[in-house]
Short mmCIF file of C-alpha atoms in Angstrom, two decimals:
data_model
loop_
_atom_site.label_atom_id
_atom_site.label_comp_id
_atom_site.label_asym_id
_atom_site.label_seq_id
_atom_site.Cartn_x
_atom_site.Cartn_y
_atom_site.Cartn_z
CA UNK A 1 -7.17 26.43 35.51
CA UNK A 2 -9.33 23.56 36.94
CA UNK A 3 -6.80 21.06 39.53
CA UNK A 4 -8.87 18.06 39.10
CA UNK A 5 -7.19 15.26 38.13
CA UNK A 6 -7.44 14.08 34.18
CA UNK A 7 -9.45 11.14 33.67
CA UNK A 8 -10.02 9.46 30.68
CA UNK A 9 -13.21 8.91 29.94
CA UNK A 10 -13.24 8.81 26.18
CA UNK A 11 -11.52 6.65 23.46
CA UNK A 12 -12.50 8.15 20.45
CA UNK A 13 -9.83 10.76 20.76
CA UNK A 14 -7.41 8.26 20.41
CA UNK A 15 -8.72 6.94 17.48
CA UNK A 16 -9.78 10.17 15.76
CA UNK A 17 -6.37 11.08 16.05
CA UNK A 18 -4.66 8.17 14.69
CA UNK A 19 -7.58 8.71 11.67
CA UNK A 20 -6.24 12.50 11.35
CA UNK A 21 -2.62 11.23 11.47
CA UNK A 22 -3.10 8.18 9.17
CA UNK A 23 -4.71 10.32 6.51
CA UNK A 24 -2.02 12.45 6.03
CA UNK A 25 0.51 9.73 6.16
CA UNK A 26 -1.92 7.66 3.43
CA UNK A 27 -3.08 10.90 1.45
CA UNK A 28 0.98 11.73 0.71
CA UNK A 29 2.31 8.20 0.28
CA UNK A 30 -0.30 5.80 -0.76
CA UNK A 31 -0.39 7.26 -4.57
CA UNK A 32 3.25 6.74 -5.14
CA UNK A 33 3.62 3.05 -3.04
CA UNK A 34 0.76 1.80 -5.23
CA UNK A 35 1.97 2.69 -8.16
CA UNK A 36 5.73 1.18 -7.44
CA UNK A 37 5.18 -1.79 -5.51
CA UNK A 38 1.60 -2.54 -7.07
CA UNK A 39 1.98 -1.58 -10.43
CA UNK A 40 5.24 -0.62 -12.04
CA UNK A 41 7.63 -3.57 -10.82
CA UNK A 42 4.55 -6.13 -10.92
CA UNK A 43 4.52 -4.82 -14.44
CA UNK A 44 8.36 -4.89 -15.41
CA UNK A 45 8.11 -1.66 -16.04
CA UNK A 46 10.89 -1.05 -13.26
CA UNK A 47 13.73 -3.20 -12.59
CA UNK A 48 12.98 -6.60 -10.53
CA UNK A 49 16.16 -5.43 -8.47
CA UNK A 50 13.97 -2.72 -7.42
CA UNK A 51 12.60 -4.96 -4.98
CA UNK A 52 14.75 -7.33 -4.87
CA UNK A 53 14.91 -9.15 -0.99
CA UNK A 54 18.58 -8.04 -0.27
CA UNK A 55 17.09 -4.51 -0.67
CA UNK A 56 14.24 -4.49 0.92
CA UNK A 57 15.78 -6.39 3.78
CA UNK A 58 18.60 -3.87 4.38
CA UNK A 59 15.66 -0.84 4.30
CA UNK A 60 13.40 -2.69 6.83
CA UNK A 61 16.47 -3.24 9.07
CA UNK A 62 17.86 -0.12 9.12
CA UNK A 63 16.59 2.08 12.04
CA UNK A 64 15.25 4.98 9.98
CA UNK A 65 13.76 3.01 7.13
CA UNK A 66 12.01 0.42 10.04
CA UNK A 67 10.41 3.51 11.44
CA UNK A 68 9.16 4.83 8.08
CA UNK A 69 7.86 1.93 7.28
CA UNK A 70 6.60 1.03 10.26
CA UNK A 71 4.47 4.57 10.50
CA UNK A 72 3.71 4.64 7.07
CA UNK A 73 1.67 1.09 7.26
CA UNK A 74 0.14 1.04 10.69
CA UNK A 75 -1.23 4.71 10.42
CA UNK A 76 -2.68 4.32 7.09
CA UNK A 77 -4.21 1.09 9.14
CA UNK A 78 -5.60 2.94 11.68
CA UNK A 79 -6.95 5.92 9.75
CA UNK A 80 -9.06 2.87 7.37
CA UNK A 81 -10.23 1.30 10.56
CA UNK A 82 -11.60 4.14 11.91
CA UNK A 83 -13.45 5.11 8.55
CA UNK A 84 -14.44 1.86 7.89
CA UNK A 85 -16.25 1.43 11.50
CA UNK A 86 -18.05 5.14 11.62
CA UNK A 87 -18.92 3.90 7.32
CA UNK A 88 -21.03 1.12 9.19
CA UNK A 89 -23.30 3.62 10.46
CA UNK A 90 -23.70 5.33 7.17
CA UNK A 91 -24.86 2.05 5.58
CA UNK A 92 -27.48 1.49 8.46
CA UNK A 93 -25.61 -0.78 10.49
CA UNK A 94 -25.41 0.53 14.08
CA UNK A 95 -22.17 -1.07 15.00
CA UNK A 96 -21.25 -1.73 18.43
CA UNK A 97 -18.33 -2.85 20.33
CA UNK A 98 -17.68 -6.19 18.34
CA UNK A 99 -17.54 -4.40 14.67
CA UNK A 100 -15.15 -1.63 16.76
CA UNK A 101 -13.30 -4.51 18.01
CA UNK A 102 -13.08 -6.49 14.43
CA UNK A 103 -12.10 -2.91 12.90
CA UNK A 104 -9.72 -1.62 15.23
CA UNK A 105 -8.33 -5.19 16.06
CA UNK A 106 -7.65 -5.71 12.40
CA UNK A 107 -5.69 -2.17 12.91
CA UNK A 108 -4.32 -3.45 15.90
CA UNK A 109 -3.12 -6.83 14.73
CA UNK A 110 -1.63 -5.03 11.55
CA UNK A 111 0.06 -2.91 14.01
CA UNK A 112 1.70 -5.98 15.88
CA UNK A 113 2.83 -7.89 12.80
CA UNK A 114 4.76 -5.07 11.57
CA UNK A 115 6.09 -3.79 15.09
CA UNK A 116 6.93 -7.58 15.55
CA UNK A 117 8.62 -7.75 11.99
CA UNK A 118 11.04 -4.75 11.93
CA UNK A 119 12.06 -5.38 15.64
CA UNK A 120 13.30 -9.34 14.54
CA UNK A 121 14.79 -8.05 11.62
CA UNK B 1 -44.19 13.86 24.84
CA UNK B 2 -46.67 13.31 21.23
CA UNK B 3 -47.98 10.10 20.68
CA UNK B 4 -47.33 9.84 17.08
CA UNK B 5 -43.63 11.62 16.76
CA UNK B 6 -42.34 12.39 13.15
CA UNK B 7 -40.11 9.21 12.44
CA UNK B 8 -38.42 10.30 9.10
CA UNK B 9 -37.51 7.38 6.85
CA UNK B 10 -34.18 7.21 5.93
CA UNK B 11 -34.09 5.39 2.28
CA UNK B 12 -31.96 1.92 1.98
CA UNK B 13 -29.50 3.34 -0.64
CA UNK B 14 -29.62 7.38 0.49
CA UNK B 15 -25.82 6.98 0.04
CA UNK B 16 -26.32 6.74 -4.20
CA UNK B 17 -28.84 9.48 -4.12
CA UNK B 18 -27.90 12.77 -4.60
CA UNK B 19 -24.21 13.06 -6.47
CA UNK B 20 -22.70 15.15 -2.83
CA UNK B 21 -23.84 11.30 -0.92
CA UNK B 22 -22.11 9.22 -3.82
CA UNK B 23 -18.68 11.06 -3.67
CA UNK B 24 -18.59 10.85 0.08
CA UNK B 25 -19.73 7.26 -0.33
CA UNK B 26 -16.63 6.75 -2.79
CA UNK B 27 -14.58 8.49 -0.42
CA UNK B 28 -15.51 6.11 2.65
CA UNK B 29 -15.39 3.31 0.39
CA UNK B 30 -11.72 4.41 -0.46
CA UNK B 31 -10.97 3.28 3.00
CA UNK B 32 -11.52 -0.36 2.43
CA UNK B 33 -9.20 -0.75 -0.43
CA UNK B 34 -6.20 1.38 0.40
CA UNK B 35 -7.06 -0.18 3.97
CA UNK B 36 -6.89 -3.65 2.60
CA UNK B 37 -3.91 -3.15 -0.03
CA UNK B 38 -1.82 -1.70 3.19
CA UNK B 39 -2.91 -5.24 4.77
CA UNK B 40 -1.04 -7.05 1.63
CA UNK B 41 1.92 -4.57 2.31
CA UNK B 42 1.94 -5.83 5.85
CA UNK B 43 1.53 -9.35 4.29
CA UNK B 44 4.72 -8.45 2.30
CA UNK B 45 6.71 -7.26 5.42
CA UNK B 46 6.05 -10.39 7.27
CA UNK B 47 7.00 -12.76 4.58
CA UNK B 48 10.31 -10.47 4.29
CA UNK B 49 11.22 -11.69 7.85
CA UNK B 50 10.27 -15.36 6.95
CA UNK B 51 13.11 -15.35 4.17
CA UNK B 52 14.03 -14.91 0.76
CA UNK B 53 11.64 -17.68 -0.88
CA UNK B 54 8.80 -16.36 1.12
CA UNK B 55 9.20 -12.67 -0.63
CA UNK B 56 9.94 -14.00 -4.00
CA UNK B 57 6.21 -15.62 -3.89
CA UNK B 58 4.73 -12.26 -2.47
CA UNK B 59 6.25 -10.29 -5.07
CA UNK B 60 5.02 -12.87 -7.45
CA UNK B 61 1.28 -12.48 -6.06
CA UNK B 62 1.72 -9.01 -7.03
CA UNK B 63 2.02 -9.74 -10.24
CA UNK B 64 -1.51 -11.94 -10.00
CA UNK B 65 -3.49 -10.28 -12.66
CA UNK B 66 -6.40 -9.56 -9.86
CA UNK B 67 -4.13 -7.98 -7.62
CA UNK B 68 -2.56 -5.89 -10.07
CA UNK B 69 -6.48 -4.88 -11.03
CA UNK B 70 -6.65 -4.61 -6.88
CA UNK B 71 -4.29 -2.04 -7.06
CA UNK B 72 -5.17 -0.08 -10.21
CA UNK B 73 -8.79 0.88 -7.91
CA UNK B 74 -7.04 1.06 -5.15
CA UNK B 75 -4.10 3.36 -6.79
CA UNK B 76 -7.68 5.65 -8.09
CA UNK B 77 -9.16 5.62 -4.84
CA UNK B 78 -5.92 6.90 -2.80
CA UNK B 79 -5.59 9.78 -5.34
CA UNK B 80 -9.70 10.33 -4.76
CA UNK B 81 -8.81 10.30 -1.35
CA UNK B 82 -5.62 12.12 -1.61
CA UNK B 83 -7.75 14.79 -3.45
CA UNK B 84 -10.56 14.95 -0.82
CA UNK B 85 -8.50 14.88 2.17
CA UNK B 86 -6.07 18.16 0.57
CA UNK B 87 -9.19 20.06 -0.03
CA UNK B 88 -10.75 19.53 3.17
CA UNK B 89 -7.68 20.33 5.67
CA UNK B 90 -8.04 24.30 5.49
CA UNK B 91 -11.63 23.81 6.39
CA UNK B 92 -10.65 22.06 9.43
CA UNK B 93 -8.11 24.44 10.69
CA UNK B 94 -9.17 27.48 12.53
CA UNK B 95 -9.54 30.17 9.89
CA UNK B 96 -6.76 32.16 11.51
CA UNK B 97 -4.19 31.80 12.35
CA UNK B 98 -1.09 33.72 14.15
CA UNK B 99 -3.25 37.05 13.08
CA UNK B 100 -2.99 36.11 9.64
CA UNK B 101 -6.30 34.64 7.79
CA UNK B 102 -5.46 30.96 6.15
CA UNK B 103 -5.14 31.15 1.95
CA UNK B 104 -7.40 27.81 1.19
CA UNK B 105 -6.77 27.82 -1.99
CA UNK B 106 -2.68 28.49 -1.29
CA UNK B 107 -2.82 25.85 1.65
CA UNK B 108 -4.59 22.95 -1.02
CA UNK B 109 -1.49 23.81 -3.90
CA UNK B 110 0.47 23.58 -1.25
CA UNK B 111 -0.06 19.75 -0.39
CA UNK B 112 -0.28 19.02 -3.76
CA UNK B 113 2.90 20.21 -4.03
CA UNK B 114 3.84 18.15 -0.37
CA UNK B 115 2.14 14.88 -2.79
CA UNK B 116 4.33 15.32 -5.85
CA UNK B 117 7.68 15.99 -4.12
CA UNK B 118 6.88 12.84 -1.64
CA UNK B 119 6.13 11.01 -4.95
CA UNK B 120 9.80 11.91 -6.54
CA UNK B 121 11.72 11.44 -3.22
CA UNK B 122 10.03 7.89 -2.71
CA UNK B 123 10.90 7.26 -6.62
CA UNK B 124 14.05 7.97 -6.60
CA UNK B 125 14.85 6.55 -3.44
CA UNK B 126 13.10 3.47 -4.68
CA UNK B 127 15.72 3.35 -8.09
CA UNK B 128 18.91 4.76 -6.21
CA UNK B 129 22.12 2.31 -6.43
CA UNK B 130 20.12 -0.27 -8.70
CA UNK B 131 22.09 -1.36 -11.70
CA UNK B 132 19.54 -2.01 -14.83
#
């Protein structure tokens, strides 16, 4: 094996993989979360209580239910930024760094309200 | 180097043209909406820290009558792209693996399997120890 030292030279890696990860975190959960917290209890058709804030509160501040949700939303974030950006070139944009830094920094600022969120709770 | 090289045109809407371009432009386009309904869900988390009165109105939004239509398309377009994305993983694995060739077809029931058991655990989780 080669002993050079590892540089990193490339980013898209980094965000290809947080695209590969976020679609199979959005592709399993999306359908259902849409449904509950966008449809059904909007809709009455479950319980207000469902949702209620003493709830929803003692899910974000557990440990286990912070980390779900805090996976769950950024890396569904991540995987539409990246698919968003690369859509600009299908539409005959040729974006460059500022749309990457709009699109990812949307990701990215997603990312930092939620972090920010569960740890204060 | 020719002095009059082939420049092919690429057509304004060549994303509507054939039926193949128009479902991979309503896949990509899924990626907006599910992108920006997760943005109202992070909307939702931070007016969770911000108190009680501040969720009560964000549930309330949700019950807007262009958000709920907001999340009808969005609700289609993550089961488009739910669809799309099960279909496509056996293609992007290696087509064997550990000596054994991959089932596609096994591999694609499989997730939708994955989909509808993540659905029930996330529904009943969502109901469990609520009092109608």
């Amino acid at each position: 094996m080669s002993t050079e030292k590892k540089v990193w030279t490339h980013n898209e890696p980094l965000f290809w993989s947080l695209f590969g990860a976020g679609g199979v975190v959005t592709g399993f959960f999306t359908p259902i979360l849409v449904l509950i917290v966008g449809l059904a209890v909007p809709l009455g058709l479950l319980s207000d209580k469902t949702m209620a804030y003493d709830r929803i509160l003692a899910f974000a501040q557990n440990p286990f239910g912070g980390l779900i949700l805090f996976f769950i939303l950024t890396l569904s974030l991540w995987h539409c930024a990246h698919r968003i950006f690369h859509g600009m070139h299908d539409l005959g944009f040729h974006p460059g760094a500022w749309t990457r830094i709009f699109t990812y920094g949307l990701a990215l600022i997603g990312t930092a309200f939620v972090g920010v969120s569960l740890v204060v709770l | 180097m020719s002095r009059n090289p082939y420049q092919p045109k690429m057509a304004r809407r060549w994303y509507l043209s054939t039926p193949a371009f128009r479902a991979y432009t309503v896949r990509e386009a899924s990626s907006l909406f599910i992108g920006l309904w997760y943005l109202n869900l992070v909307c939702g988390v931070t007016s969770l820290v911000k108190g009680a009165a501040s969720w009560d109105s964000w549930l309330a939004l949700q019950t807007h009558p262009l958000m709920m239509l907001f999340s009808v398309v969005t609700l289609l377009l993550a089961l488009y792209h739910s669809t799309t994305w099960f279909s496509m993983t056996p293609r992007v694995m290696p087509p064997r693996i550990a000596g054994m060739n991959v089932n596609q077809p096994l591999m694609v029931a499989a997730h939708w399997l994955g989909l509808a058991a993540v659905s029930i655990i996330v529904f009943v989780a969502t109901l469990w120890g609520v009092s109608s």
